[in-house]
PDB file of C-alpha atoms and ligand atoms in Angstrom:
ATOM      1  CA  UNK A   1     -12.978  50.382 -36.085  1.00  0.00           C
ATOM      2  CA  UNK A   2     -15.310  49.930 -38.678  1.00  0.00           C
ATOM      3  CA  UNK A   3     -19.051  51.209 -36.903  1.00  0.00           C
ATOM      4  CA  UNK A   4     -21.989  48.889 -38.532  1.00  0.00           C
ATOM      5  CA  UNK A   5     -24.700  50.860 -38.769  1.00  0.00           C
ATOM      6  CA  UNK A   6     -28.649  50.318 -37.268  1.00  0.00           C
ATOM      7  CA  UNK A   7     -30.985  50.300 -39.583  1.00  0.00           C
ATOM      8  CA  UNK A   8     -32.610  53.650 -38.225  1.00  0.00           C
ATOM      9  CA  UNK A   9     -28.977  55.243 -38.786  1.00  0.00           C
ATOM     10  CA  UNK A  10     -29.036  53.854 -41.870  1.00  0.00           C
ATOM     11  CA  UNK A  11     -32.433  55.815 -43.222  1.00  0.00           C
ATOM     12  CA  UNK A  12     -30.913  58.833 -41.880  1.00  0.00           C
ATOM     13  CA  UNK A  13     -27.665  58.238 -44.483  1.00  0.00           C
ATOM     14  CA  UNK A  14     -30.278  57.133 -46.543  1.00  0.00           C
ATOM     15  CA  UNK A  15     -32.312  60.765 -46.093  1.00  0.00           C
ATOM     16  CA  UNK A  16     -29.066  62.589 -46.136  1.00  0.00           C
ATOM     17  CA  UNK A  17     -28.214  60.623 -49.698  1.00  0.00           C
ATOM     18  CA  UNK A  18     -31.191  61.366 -51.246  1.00  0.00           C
ATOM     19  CA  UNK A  19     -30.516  65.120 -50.675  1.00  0.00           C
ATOM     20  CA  UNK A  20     -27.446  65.016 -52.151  1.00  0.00           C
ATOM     21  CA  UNK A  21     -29.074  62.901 -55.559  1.00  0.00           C
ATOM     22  CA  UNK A  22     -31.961  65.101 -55.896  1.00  0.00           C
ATOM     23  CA  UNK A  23     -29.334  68.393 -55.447  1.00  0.00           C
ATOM     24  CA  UNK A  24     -27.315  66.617 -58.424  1.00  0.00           C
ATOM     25  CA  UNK A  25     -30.093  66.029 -60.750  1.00  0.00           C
ATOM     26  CA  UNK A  26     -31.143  69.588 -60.302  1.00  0.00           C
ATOM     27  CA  UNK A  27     -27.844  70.806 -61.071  1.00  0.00           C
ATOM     28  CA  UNK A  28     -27.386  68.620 -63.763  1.00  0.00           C
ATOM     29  CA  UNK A  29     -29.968  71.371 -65.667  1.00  0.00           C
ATOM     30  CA  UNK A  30     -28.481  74.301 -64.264  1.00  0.00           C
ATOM     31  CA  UNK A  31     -24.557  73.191 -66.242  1.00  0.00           C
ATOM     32  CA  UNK A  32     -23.692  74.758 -69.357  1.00  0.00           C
ATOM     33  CA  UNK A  33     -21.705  77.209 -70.602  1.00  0.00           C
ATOM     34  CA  UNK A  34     -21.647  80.699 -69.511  1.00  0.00           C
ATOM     35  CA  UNK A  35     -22.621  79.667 -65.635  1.00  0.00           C
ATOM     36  CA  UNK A  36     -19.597  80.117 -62.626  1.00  0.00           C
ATOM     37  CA  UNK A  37     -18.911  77.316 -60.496  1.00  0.00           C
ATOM     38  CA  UNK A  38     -19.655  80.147 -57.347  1.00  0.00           C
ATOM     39  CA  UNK A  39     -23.253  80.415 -58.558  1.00  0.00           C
ATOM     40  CA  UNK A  40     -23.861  76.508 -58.696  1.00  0.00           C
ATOM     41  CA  UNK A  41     -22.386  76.451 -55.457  1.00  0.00           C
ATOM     42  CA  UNK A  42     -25.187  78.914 -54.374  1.00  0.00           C
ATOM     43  CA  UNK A  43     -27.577  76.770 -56.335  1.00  0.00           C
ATOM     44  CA  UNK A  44     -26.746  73.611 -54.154  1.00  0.00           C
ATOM     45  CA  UNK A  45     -26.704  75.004 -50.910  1.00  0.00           C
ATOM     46  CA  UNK A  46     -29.829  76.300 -51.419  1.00  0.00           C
ATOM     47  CA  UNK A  47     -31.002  72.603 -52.818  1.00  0.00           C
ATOM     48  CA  UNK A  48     -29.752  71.089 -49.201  1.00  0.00           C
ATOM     49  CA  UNK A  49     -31.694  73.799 -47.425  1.00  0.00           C
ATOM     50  CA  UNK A  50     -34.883  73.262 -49.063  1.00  0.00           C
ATOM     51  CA  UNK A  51     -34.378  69.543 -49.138  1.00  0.00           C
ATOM     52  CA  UNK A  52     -34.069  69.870 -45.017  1.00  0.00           C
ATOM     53  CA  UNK A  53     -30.407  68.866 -44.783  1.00  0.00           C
ATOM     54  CA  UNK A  54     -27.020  70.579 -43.567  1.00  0.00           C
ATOM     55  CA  UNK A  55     -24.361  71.188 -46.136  1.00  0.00           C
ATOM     56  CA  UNK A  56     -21.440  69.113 -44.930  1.00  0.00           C
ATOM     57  CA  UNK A  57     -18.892  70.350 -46.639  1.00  0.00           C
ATOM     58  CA  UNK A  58     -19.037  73.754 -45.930  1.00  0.00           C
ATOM     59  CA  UNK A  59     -16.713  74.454 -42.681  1.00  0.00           C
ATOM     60  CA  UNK A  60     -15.224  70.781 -42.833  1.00  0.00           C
ATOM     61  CA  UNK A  61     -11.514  71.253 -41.984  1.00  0.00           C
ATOM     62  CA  UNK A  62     -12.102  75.287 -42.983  1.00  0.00           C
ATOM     63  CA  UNK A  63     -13.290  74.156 -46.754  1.00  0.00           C
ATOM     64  CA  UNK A  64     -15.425  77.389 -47.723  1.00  0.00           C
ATOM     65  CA  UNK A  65     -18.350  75.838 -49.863  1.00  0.00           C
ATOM     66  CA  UNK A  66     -20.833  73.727 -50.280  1.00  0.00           C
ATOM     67  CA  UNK A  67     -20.026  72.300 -53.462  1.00  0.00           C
ATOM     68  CA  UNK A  68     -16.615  70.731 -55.097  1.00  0.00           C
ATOM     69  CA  UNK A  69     -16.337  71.747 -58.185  1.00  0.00           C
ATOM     70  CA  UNK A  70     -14.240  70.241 -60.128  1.00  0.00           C
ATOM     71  CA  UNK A  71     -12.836  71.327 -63.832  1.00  0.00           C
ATOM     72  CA  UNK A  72     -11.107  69.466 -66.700  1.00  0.00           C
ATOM     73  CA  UNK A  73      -7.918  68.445 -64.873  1.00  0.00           C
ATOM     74  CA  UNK A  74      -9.053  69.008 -61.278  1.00  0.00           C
ATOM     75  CA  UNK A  75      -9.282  66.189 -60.380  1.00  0.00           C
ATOM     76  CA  UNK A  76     -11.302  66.453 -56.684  1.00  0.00           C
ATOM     77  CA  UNK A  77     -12.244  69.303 -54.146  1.00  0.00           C
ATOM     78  CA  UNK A  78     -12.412  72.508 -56.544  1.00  0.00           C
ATOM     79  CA  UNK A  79     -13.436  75.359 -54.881  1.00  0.00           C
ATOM     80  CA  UNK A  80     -15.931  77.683 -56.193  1.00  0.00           C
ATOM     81  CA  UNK A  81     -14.856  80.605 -57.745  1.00  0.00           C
ATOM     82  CA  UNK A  82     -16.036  83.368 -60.853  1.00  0.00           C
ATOM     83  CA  UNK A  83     -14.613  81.099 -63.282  1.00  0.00           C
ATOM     84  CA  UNK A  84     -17.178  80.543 -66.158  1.00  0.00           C
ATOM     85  CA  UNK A  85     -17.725  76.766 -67.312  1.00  0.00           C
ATOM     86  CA  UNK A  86     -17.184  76.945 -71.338  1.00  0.00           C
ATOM     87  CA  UNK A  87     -18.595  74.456 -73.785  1.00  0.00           C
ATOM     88  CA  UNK A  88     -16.065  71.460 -73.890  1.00  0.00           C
ATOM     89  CA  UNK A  89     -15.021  71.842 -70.208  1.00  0.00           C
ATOM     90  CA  UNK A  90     -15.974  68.580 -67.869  1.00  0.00           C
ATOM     91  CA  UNK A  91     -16.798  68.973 -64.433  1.00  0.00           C
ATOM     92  CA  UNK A  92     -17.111  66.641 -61.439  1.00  0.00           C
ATOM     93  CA  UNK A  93     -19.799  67.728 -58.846  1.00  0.00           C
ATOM     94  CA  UNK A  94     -18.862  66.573 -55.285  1.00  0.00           C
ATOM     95  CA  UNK A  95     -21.961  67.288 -52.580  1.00  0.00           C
ATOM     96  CA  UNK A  96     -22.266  66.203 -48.797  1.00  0.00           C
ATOM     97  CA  UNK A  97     -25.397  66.463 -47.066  1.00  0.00           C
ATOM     98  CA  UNK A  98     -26.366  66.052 -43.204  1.00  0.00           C
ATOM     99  CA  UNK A  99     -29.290  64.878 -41.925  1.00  0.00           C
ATOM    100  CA  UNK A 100     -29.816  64.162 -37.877  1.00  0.00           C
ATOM    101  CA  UNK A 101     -26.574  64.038 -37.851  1.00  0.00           C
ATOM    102  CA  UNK A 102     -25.581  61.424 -40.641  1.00  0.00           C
ATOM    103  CA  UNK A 103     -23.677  62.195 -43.684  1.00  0.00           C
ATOM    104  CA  UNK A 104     -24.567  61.447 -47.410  1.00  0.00           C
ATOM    105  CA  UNK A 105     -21.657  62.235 -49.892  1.00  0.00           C
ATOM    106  CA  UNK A 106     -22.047  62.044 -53.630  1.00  0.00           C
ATOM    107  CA  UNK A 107     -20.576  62.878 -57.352  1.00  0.00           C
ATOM    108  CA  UNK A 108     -20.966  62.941 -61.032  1.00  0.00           C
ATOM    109  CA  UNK A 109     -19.537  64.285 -63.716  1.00  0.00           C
ATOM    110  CA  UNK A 110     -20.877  65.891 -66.115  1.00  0.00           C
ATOM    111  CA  UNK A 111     -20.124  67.457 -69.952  1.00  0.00           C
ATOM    112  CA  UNK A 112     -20.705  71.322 -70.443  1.00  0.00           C
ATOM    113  CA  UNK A 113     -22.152  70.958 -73.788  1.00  0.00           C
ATOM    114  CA  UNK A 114     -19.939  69.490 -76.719  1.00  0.00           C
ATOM    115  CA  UNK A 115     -17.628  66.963 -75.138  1.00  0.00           C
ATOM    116  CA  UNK A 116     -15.876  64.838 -78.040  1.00  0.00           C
ATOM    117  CA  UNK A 117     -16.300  61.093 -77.528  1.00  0.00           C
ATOM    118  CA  UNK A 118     -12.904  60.546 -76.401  1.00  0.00           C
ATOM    119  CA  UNK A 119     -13.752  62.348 -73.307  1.00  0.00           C
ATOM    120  CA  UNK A 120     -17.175  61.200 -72.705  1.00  0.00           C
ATOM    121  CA  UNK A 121     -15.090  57.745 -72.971  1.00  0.00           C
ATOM    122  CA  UNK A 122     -13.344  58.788 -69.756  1.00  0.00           C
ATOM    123  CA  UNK A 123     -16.664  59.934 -67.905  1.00  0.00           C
ATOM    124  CA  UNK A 124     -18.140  56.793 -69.266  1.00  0.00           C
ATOM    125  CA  UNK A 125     -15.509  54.279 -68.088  1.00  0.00           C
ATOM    126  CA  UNK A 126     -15.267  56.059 -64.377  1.00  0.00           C
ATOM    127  CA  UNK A 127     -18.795  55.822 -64.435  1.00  0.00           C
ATOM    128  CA  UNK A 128     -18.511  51.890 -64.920  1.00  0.00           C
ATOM    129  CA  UNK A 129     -15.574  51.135 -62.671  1.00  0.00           C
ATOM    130  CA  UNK A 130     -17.752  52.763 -59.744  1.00  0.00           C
ATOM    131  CA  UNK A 131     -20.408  50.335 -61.245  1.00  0.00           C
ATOM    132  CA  UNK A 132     -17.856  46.981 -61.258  1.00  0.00           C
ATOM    133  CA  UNK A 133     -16.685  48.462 -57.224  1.00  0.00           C
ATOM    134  CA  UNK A 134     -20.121  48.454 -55.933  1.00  0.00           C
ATOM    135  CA  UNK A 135     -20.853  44.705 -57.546  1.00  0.00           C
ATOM    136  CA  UNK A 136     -18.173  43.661 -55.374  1.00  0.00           C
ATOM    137  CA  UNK A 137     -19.675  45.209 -52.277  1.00  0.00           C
ATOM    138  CA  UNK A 138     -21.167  42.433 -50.839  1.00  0.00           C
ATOM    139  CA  UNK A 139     -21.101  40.092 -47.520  1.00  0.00           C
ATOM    140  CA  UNK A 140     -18.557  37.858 -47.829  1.00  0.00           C
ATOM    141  CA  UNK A 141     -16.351  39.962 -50.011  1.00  0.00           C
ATOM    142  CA  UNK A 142     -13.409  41.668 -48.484  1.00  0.00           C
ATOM    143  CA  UNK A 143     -13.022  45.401 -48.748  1.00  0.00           C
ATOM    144  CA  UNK A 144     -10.303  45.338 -51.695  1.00  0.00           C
ATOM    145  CA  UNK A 145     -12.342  43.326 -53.609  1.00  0.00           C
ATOM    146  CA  UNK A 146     -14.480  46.823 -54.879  1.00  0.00           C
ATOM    147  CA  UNK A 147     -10.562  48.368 -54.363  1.00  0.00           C
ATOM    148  CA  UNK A 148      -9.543  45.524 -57.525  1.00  0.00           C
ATOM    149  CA  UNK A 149     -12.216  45.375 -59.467  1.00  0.00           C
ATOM    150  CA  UNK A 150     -12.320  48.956 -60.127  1.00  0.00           C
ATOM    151  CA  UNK A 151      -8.777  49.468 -60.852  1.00  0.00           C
ATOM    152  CA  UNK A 152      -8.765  46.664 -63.006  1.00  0.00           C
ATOM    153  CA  UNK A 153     -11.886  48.381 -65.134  1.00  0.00           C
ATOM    154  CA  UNK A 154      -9.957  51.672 -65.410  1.00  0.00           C
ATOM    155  CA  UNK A 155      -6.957  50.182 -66.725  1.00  0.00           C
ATOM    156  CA  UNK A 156      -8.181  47.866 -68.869  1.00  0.00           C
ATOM    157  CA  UNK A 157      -9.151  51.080 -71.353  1.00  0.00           C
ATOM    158  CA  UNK A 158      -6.085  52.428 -70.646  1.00  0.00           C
ATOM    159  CA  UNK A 159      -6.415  55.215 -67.983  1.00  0.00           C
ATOM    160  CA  UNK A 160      -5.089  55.146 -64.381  1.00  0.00           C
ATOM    161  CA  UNK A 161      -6.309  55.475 -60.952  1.00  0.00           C
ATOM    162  CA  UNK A 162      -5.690  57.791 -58.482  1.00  0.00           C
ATOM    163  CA  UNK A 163      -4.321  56.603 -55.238  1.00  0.00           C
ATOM    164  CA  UNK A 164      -3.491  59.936 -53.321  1.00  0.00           C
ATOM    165  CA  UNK A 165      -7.081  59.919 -52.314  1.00  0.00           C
ATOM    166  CA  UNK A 166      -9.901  57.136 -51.490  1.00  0.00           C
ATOM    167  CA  UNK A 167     -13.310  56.049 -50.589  1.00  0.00           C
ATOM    168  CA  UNK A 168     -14.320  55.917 -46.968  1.00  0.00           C
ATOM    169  CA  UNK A 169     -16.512  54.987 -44.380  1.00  0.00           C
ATOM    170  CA  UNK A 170     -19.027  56.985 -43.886  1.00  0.00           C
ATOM    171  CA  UNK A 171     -21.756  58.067 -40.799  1.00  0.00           C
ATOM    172  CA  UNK A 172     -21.623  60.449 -38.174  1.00  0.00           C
ATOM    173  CA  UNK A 173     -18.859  61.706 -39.630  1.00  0.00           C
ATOM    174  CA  UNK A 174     -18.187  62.120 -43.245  1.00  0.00           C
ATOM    175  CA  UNK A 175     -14.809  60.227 -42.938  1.00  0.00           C
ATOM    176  CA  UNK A 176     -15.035  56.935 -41.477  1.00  0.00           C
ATOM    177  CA  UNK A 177     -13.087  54.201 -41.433  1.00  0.00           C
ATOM    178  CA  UNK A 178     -12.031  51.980 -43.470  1.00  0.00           C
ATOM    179  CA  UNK A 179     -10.597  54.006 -46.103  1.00  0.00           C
ATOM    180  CA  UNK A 180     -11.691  52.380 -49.887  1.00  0.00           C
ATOM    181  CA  UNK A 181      -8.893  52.565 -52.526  1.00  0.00           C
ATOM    182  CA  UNK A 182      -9.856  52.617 -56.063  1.00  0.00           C
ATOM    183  CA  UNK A 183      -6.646  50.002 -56.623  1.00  0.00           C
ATOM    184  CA  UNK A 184      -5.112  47.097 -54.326  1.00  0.00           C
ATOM    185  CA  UNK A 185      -4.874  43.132 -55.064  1.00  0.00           C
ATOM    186  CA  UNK A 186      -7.744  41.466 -54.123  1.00  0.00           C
ATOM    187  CA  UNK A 187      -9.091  39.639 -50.569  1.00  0.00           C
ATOM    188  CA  UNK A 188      -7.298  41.714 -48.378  1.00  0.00           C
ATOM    189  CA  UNK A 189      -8.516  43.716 -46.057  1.00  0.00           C
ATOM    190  CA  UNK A 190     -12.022  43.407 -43.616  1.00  0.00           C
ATOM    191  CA  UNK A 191     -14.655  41.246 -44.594  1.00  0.00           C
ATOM    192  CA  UNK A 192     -17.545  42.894 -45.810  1.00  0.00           C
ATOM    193  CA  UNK A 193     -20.935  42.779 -43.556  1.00  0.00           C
ATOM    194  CA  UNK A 194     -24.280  43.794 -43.614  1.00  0.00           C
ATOM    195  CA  UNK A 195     -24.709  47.576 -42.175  1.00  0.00           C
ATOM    196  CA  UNK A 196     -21.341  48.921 -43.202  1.00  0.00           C
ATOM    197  CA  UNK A 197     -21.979  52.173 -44.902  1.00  0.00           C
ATOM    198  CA  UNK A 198     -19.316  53.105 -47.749  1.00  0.00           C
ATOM    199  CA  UNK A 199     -18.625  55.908 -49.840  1.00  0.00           C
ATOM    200  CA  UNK A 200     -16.989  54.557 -53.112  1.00  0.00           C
ATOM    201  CA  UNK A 201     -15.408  56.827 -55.225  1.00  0.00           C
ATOM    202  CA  UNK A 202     -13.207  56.247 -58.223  1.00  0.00           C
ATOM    203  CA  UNK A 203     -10.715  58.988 -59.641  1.00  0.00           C
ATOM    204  CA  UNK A 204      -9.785  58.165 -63.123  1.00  0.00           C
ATOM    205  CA  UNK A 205      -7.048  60.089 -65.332  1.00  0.00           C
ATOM    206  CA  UNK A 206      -6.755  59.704 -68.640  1.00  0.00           C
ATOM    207  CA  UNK A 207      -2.808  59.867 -68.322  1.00  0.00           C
ATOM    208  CA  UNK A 208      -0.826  59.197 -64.741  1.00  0.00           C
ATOM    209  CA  UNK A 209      -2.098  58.592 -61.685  1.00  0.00           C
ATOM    210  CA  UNK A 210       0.070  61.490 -60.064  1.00  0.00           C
ATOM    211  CA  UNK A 211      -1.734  64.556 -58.598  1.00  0.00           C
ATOM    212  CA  UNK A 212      -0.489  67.872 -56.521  1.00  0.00           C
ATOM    213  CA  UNK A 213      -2.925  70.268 -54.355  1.00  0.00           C
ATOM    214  CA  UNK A 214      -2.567  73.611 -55.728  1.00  0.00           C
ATOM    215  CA  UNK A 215      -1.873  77.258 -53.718  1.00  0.00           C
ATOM    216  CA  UNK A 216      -5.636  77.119 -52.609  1.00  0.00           C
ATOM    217  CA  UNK A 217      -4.778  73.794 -50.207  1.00  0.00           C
ATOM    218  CA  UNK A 218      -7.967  72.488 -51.792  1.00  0.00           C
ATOM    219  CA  UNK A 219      -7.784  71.541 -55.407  1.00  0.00           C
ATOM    220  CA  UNK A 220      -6.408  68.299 -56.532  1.00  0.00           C
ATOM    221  CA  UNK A 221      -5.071  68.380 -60.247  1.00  0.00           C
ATOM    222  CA  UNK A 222      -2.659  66.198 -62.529  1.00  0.00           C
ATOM    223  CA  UNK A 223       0.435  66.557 -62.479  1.00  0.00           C
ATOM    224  CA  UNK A 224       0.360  65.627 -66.054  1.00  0.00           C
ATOM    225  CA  UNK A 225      -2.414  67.943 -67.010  1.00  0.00           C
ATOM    226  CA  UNK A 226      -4.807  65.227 -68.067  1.00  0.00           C
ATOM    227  CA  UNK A 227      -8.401  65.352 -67.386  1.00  0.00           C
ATOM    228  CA  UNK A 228      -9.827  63.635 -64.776  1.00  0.00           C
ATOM    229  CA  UNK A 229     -13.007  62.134 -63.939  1.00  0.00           C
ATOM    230  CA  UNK A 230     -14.749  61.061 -60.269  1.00  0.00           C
ATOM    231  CA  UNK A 231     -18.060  59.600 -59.188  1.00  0.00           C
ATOM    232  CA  UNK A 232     -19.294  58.676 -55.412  1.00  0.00           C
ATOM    233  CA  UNK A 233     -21.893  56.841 -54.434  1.00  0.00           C
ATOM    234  CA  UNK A 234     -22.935  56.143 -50.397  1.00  0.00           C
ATOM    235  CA  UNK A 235     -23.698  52.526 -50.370  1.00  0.00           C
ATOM    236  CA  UNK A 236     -24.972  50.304 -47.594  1.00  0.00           C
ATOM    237  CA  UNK A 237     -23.584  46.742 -47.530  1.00  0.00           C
ATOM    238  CA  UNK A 238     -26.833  44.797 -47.810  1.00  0.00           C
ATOM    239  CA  UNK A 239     -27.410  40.940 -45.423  1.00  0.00           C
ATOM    240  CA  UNK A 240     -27.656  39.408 -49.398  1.00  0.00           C
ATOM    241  CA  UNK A 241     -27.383  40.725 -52.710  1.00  0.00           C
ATOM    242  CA  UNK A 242     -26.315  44.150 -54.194  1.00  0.00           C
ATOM    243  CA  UNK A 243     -25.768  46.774 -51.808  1.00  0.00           C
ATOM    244  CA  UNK A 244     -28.229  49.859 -51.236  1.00  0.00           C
ATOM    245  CA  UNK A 245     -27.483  53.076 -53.093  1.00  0.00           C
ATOM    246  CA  UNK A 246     -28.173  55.539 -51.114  1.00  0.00           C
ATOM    247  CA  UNK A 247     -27.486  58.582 -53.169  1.00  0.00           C
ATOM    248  CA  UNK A 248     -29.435  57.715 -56.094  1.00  0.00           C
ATOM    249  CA  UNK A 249     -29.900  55.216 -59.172  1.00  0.00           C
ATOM    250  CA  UNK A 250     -26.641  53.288 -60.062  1.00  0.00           C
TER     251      UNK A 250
HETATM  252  N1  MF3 B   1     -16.364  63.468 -51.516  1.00  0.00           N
HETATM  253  C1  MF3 B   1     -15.240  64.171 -50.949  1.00  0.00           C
HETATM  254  C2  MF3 B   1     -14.626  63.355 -49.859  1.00  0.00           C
HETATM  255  O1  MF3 B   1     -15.223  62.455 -49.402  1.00  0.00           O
HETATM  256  C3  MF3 B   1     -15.650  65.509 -50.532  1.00  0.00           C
HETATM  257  C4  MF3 B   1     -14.981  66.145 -49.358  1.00  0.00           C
HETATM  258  S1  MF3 B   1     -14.911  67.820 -49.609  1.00  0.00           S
HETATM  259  C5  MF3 B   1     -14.574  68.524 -48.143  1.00  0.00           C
HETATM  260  O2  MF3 B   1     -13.529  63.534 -49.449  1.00  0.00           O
HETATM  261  F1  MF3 B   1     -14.502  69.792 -48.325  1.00  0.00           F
HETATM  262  F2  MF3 B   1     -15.519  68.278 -47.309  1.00  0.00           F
HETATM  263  F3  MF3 B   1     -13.455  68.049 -47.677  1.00  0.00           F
HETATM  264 CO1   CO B   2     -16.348  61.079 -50.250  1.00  0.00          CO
END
């Protein structure tokens, strides 16, 4: 069952989001080489505190952090660890927050310095498919309308999608459904309405879609070794027009 949300539930996802944008643009500053993915996972948790939220992450189905960070061909849930980010590297930064209860979920990624173009393509083109999948998030629509449009995005320069794991609902608990894949045809699924809260998050590879979990049970990576790029927002559907981002600018 798909739970629309009141609009006070809604400014708590809302409070929860912001959280989760403001932790990303302050660790935005804090990536470059040298720095371990365990200290920006310090550096976030901290962020949530001081912000007044709950890490969400941290204890969901035994995950140990607060932050997913995720490396070159990780492609989602990277746990921190004393590995040292190195100029060229990409890495996707995944953060939940909780706030009276509701969840806010979030992620960029982001270059460690020097990143040749061909990369920042791939960030850049992730970046816009989660763009095309939120245009399509509006009443009327149905759900694998944002599922088409940003498969079609991704493809059309050439990389693939990753369908092992989606988008969700999102509220009182951080997985809600429906689930949101980043590929499907289009006008299937629910209708879109106003007060459905979504987390939309593309996973793009630059060569097959096909990932494995490694030893850790956490990290997803390629089976092809290609890197991999992810961004989330947490969107409310909206009565007309574009939805509301709620963790940040689009
Ligand atoms: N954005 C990811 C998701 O929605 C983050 C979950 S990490 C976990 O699945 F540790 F909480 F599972
Ligand atoms: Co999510």
């Amino acid at each position: 069952m798909i739970i629309i949300k009141t609009p006070e539930e809604i400014e708590r996802i809302a409070r929860a989001g912001e959280i989760v944008a403001q932790c990303q643009s302050f660790l935005f500053h804090e990536v470059k080489a040298g720095v371990t993915t365990l200290e920006l996972d310090k550096l976030t948790e901290q962020c949530i505190l001081d912000l007044g939220g709950v890490p969400a992450f941290k204890g969901y189905r035994n995950y140990p952090n607060s932050l997913c960070a995720s490396i070159n061909e990780e492609v989602v849930h990277g746990i921190p660890s004393k590995r040292v980010l190195k100029d060229g590297d990409i890495i996707g930064l995944d953060i939940g927050a909780i706030v009276e209860g509701f969840y806010g979920d979030g992620a960029v990624t982001v270059s460690v310095g020097n990143v040749p173009e061909s990369i920042q393509s791939l960030i850049r083109v992730t970046r816009e498919a989660l763009q095309k999948g939120l245009e399509q998030a509006v009443v009327g629509n149905r759900l694998s309308d944002i599922s088409f449009a940003i498969q079609t995005h991704v493809e059309k320069h050439g990389y693939s999608v990753v369908r092992d794991f989606v988008g969700h609902g999102i509220g009182r608990q951080l997985h809600e459904e429906p689930q949101v894949p980043n590929y499907g045809r289009p006008g299937q699924g629910p209708r879109l309405k106003s007060g459905m809260a979504l987390a939309i998050e593309p996973m793009v590879n630059m060569g097959g879609s096909g990932v494995k979990i490694l030893q850790d049970g956490w990290t997803a990576v390629t089976c092809d070794n290609s890197l991999s790029a992810h961004f989330e927002h947490t969107i409310v559907i909206e009565n007309s027009g574009p939805p509301r981002i709620l963790t940040g600018c689009a």
